[in-house]
């Protein structure tokens, strides 16, 4: 059974049950009030017994009653009676005057034979002035007054101000279809309104959810679902959307890992093949006696050694990178003054820079100690990789590397900058330099050789410290690499 049908079914039954209960309650209430199981009908007659006449009719009745009491003789005057009858006709009522057993006067349309018989008996005490009566199939409400025409009290008379009402059965016959129709209409309208409301708020969103689940099943995770309400259905959709987004993200990551793995394999095989081919070539040279002189032999041996060392370094870097990548390389943090660390490293290698003809230009260092939580060896490795790149790619004269350490007070960070005046990095390559194995094309030439892992390792390490790393470069002008670490504290 679909929700739509259930809904329609339950709404209809609720309305029907409530209407039935309502009518039953009304019936029981009237029985309780009157003590009569036919009470609905008696309510109807009692109502007219209490108020048979309208106000105008009542006042005419009182006039006639006054005459009956004080001047009954006048009630035999047809002209006067006609006058009163006329007045009553104006308000759609009639007049009857009875003398003994004869009708002295009757409004024309009440002159039937059974009318005379239906009239109540004399009751000189006038206890029941207001009443109803049935004449054939017609139903009347009236006010009556009994009196004597003569002082000797022999001539009995009655005046009736009388008005026809629809009999109960007819009222019911007329009203019932209208009422039933009305109820049915209310049922229908309520049903339609609620049905539409619930359909819009529940069924349609669920339908959307189902379609989305179907799409996901078929592997399409792109379509976004939006919850329009905050109710249970809205929450369900929001959770579903959250799940979809995570699934999409995890699939994206998985694909990326897969891509990475493929790239890694092809890079490794490519980068290892080159030195291996070279080594093989030199080894063959030695074996085939191409290197005949001791100098040649030494040259070949050195070349083999260099390539083997390159390979060793590359394998080491690869191993190190993959350990960082898999979080298998533990960090040992110590509170460290970042300026002292950078300065110390540069000073240690001062002779190497001098030999390479490179001038190190220091920007003013912070005046106080800037303490960061650092794995010193790893941070030194970052600085070495950055300086190493600057040196490796350096072409312009004078060779100059600027080193700066700046405190970013509001963000509680310190930024280390290493900037060279080398060839720079092409704008399109700039976002890629931190990717593992990425090397801008020209640097893939031997001579500058490298694994393309230097910056990737630097990035892993800096991020392991809760920091960020970025590069800025302009082709032909030089490259600046910035890495930023959170400051632990500052000391004078
Ligand atoms: N200081 C620099 N000047 C110019 N290019 C640079 C510089 N540093 C990095 N690069 C570019 O970024 C690439 C990636 O650097 P890196 O990860 O250290 O790999 P590698 O040094 O092994 O080539 C380099 O191949 C080079 O193209
Ligand atoms: Mg490098």
PDB file of N, CA, C and O and ligand atoms in Angstrom, residues 385 389 392 454, ligand 2:
ATOM      1  N   UNK A 385      66.285  21.423   1.642  1.00  0.00           N
ATOM      2  CA  UNK A 385      65.645  21.207   0.341  1.00  0.00           C
ATOM      3  C   UNK A 385      65.401  22.525  -0.385  1.00  0.00           C
ATOM      4  O   UNK A 385      65.612  22.628  -1.592  1.00  0.00           O
ATOM      5  N   UNK A 389      67.352  23.675  -3.771  1.00  0.00           N
ATOM      6  CA  UNK A 389      66.712  24.022  -5.042  1.00  0.00           C
ATOM      7  C   UNK A 389      67.253  25.340  -5.568  1.00  0.00           C
ATOM      8  O   UNK A 389      67.581  25.466  -6.749  1.00  0.00           O
ATOM      9  N   UNK A 392      70.631  24.801  -6.893  1.00  0.00           N
ATOM     10  CA  UNK A 392      70.634  23.915  -8.051  1.00  0.00           C
ATOM     11  C   UNK A 392      70.186  24.636  -9.328  1.00  0.00           C
ATOM     12  O   UNK A 392      70.750  24.445 -10.402  1.00  0.00           O
ATOM     13  N   UNK A 454      61.740  16.784  -3.362  1.00  0.00           N
ATOM     14  CA  UNK A 454      62.233  17.742  -2.363  1.00  0.00           C
ATOM     15  C   UNK A 454      61.129  18.599  -1.783  1.00  0.00           C
ATOM     16  O   UNK A 454      60.965  18.682  -0.560  1.00  0.00           O
TER      17      UNK A 454
HETATM   18 MG1  LIG B   2      64.827  19.734  -4.891  1.00  0.00          MG
END
